[in-house]
CSV table of N, CA and C in Angstrom, one decimal:
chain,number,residue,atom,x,y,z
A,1,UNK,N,-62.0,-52.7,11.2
A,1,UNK,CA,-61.0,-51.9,10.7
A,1,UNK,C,-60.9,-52.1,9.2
A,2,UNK,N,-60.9,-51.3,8.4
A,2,UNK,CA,-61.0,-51.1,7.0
A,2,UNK,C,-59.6,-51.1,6.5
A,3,UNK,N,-58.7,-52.0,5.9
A,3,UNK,CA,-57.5,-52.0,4.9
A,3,UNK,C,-57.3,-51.4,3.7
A,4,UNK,N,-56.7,-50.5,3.3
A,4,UNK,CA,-56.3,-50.3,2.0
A,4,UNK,C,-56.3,-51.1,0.9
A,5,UNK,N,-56.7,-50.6,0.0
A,5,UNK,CA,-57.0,-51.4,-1.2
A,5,UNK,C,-56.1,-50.9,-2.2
A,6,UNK,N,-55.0,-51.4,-3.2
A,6,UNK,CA,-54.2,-50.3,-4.2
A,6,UNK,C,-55.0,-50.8,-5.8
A,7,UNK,N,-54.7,-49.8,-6.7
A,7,UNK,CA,-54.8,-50.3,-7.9
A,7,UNK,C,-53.9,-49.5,-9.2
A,8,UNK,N,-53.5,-50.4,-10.0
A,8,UNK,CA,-53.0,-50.0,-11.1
A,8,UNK,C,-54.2,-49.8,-12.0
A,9,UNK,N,-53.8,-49.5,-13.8
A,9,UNK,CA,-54.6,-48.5,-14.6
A,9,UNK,C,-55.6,-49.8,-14.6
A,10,UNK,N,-55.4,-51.2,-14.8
A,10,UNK,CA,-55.8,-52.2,-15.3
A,10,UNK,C,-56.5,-53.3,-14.2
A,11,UNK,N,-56.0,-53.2,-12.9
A,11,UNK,CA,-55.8,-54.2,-11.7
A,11,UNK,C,-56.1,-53.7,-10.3
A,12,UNK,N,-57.0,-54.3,-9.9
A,12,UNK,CA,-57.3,-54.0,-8.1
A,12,UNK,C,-56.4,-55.3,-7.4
A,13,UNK,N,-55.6,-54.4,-6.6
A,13,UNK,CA,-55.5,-55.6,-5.4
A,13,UNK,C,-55.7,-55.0,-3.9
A,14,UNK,N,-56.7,-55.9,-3.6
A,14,UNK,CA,-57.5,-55.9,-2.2
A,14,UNK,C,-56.7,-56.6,-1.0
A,15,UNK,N,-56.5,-56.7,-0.1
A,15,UNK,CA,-57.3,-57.7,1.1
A,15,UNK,C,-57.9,-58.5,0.8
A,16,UNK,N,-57.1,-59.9,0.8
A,16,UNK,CA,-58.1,-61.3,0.3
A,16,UNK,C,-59.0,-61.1,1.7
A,17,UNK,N,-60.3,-61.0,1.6
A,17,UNK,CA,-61.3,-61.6,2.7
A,17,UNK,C,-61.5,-62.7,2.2
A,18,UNK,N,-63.4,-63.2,3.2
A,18,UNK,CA,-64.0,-64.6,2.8
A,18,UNK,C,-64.8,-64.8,2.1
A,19,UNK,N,-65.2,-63.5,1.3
A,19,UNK,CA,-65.6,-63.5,-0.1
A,19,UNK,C,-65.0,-64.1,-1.1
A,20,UNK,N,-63.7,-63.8,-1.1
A,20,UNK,CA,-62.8,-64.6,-1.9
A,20,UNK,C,-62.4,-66.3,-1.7
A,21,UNK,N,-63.2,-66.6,-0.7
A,21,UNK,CA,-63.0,-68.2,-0.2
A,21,UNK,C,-63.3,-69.3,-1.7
A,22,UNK,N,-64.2,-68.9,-2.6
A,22,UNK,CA,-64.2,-70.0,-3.7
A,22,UNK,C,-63.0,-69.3,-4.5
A,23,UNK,N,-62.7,-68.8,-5.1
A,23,UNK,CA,-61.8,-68.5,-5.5
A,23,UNK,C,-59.9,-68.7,-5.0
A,24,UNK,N,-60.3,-68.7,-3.6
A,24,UNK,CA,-59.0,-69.5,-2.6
A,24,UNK,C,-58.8,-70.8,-2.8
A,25,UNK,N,-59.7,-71.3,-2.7
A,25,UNK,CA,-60.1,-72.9,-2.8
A,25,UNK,C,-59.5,-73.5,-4.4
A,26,UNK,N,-59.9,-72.7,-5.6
A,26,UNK,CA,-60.1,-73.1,-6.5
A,26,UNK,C,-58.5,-73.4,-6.7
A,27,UNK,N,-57.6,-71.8,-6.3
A,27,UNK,CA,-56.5,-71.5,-6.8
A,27,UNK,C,-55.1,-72.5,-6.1
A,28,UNK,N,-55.6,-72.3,-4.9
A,28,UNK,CA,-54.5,-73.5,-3.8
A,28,UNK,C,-54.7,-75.0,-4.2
A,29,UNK,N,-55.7,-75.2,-5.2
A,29,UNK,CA,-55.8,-77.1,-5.3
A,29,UNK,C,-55.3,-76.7,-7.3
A,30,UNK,N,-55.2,-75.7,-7.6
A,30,UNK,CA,-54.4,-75.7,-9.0
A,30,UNK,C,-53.4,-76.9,-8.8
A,31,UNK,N,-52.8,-78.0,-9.4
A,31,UNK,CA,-51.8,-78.8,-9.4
A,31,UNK,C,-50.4,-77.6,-9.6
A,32,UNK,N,-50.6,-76.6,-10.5
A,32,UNK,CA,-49.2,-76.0,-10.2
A,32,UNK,C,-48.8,-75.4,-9.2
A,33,UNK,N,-49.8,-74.7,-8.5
A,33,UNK,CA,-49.8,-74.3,-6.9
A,33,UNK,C,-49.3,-75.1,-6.2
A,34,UNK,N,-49.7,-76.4,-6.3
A,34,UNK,CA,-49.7,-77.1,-5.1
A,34,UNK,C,-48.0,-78.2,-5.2
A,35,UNK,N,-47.8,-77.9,-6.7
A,35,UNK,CA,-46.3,-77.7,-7.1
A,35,UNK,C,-45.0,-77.1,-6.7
A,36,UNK,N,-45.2,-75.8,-6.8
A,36,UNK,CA,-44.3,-75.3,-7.1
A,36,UNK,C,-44.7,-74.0,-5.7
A,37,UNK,N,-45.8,-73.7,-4.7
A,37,UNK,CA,-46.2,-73.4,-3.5
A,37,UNK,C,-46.5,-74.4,-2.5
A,38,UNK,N,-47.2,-75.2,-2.4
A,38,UNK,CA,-47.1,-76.2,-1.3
A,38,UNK,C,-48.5,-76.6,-1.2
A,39,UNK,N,-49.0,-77.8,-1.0
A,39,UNK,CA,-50.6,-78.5,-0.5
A,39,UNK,C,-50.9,-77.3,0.8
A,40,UNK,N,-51.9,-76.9,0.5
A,40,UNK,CA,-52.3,-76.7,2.0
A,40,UNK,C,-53.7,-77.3,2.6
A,41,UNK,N,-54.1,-78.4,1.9
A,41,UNK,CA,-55.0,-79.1,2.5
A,41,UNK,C,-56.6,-78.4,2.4
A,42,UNK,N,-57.0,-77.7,1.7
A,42,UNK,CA,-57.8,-77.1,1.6
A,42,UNK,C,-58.6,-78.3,0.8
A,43,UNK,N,-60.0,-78.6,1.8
A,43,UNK,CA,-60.7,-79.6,0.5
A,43,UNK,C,-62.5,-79.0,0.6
A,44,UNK,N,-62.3,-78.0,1.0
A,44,UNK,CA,-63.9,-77.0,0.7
A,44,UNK,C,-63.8,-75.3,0.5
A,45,UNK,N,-64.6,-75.5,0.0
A,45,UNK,CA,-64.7,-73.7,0.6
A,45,UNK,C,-64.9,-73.2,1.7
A,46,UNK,N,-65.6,-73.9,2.6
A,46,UNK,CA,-65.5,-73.8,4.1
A,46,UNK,C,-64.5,-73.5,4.8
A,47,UNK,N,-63.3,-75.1,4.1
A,47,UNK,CA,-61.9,-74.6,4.8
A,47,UNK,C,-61.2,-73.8,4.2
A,48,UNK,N,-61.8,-73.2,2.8
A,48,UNK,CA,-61.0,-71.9,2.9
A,48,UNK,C,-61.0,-70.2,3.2
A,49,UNK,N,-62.5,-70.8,3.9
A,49,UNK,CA,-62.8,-69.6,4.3
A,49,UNK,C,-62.1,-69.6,5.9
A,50,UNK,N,-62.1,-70.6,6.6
A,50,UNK,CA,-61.1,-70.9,7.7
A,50,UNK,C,-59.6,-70.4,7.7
A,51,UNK,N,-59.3,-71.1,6.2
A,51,UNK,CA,-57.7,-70.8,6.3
A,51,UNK,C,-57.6,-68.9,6.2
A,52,UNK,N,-58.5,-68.4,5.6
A,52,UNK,CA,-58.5,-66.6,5.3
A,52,UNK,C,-58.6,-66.4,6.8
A,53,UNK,N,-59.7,-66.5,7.6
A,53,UNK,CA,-59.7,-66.2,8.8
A,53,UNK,C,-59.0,-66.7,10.4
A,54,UNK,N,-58.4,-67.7,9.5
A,54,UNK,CA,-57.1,-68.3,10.8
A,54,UNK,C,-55.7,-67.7,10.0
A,55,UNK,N,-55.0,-67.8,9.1
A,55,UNK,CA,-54.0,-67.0,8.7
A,55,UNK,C,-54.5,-65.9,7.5
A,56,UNK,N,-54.7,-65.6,7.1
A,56,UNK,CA,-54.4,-64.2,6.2
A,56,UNK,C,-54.8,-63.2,7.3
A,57,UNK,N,-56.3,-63.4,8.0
A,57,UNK,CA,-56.3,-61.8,9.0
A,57,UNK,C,-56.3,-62.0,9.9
A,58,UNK,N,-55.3,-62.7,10.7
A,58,UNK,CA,-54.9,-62.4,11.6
A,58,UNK,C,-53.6,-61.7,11.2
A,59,UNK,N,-52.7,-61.9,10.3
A,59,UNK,CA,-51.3,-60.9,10.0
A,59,UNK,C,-51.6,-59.6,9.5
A,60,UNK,N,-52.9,-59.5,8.9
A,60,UNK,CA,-53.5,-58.5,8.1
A,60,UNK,C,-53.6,-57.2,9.3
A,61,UNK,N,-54.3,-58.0,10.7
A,61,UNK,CA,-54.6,-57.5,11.8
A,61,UNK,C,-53.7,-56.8,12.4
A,62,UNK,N,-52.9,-57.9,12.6
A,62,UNK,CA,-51.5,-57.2,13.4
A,62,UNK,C,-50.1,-56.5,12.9
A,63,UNK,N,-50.1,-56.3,11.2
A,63,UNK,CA,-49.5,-55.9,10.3
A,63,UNK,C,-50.1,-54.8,9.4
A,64,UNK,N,-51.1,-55.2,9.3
A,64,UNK,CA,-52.0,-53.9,8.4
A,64,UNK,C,-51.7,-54.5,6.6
A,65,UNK,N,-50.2,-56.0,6.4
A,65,UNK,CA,-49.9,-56.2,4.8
A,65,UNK,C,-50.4,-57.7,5.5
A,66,UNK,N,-50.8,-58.9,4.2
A,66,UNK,CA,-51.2,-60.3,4.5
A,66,UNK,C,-51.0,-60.1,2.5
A,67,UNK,N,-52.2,-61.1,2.5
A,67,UNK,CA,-52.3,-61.7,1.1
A,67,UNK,C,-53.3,-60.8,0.5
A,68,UNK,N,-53.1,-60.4,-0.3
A,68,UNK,CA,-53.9,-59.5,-1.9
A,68,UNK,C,-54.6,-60.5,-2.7
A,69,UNK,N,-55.6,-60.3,-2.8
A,69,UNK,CA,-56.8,-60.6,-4.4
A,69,UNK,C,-56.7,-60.0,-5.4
A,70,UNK,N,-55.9,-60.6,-6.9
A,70,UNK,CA,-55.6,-59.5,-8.0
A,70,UNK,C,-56.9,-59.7,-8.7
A,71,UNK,N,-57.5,-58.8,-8.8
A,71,UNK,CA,-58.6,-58.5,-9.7
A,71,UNK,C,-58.6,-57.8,-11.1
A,72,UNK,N,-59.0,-58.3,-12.4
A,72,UNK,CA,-58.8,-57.5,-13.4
A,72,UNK,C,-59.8,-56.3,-13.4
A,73,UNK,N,-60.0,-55.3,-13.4
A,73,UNK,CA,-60.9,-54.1,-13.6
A,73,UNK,C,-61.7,-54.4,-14.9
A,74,UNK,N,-61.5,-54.5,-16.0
A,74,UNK,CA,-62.4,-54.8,-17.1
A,74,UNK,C,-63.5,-55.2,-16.9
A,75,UNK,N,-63.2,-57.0,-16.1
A,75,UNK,CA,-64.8,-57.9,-16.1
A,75,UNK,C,-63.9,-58.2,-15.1
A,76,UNK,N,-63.8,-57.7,-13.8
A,76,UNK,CA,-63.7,-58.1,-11.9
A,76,UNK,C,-63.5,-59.7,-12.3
A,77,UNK,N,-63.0,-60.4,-13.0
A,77,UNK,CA,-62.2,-61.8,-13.3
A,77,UNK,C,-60.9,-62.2,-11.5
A,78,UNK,N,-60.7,-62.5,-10.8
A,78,UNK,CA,-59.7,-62.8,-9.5
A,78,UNK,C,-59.0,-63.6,-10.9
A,79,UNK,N,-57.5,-63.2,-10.4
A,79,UNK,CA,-56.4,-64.0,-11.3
A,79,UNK,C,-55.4,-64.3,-10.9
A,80,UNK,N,-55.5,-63.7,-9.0
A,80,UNK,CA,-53.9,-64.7,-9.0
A,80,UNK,C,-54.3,-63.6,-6.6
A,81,UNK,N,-53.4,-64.1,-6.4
A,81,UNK,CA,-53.1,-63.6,-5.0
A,81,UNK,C,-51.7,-63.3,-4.9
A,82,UNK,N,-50.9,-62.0,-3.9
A,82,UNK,CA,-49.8,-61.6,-3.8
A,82,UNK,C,-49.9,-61.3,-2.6
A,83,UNK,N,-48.8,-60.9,-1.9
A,83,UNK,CA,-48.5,-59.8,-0.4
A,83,UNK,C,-47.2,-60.4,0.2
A,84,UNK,N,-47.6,-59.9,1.0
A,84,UNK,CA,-46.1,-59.6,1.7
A,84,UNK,C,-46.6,-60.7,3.4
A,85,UNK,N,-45.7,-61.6,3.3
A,85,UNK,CA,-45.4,-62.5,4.2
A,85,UNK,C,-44.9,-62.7,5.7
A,86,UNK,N,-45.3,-62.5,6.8
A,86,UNK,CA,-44.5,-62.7,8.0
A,86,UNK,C,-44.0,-64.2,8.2
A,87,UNK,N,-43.3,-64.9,7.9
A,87,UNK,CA,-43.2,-66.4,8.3
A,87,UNK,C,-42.7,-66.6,9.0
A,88,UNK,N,-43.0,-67.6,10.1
A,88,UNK,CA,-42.0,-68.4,10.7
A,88,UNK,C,-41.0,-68.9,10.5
A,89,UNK,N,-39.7,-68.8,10.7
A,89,UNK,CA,-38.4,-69.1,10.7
A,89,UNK,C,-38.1,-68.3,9.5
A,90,UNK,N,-38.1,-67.3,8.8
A,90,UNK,CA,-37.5,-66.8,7.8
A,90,UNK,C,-37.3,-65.0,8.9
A,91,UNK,N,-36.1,-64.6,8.4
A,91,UNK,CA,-36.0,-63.7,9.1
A,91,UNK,C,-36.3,-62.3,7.9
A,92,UNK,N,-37.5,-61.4,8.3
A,92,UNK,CA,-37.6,-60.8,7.6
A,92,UNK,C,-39.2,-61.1,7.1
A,93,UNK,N,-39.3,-60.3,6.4
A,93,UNK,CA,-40.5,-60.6,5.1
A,93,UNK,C,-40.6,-61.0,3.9
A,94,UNK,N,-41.5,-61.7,3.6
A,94,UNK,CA,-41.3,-62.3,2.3
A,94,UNK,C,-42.7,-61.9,1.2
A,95,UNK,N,-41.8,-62.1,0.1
A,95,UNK,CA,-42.8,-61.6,-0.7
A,95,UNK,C,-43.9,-62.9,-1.7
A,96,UNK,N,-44.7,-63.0,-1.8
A,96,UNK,CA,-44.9,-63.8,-2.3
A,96,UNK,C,-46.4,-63.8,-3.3
């Protein structure tokens, strides 16, 4: 199944796949990430190609929204991830 992809004049945001696993890896072991969002134990690219295909699509799957890859359009630079959240214990969705 193929997901929508949106973009502004400047910015693509995709469907993080496991393409995006070095760049997952890199972003989640940022010391501010792991600050001010939380450790998630990622200590390869391997395991973050794991974590994309144990949580981001399976919500992707059964929601059609998960986590976004912001891409600059200029020079395809990845700069950050966004989407919309189903969590456990929070009632509702979250944005993040």
């Amino acid at each position: 199944m193929r997901f929508k992809s949106f973009s502004t004049e400047r910015l693509l945001m995709k469907p993080t796949d496991i393409d995006d696993a070095a760049f997952i890896f890199e972003l989640f072991n940022e010391p501010k990430w792991i600050k001010y969002i939380g450790n998630r134990n990622i200590a390869s690219v391997e395991q973050a190609k794991d974590y994309i295909v144990e949580r981001m699509t399976p919500q992707l799957q059964r929601l059609g929204y998960s986590s976004y890859t912001l891409i600059k359009k200029d020079d395809q630079q990845k700069i950050g991830v966004c989407g919309l959240y189903d969590r456990e214990g929070l009632d509702g969705i979250d944005l993040g």
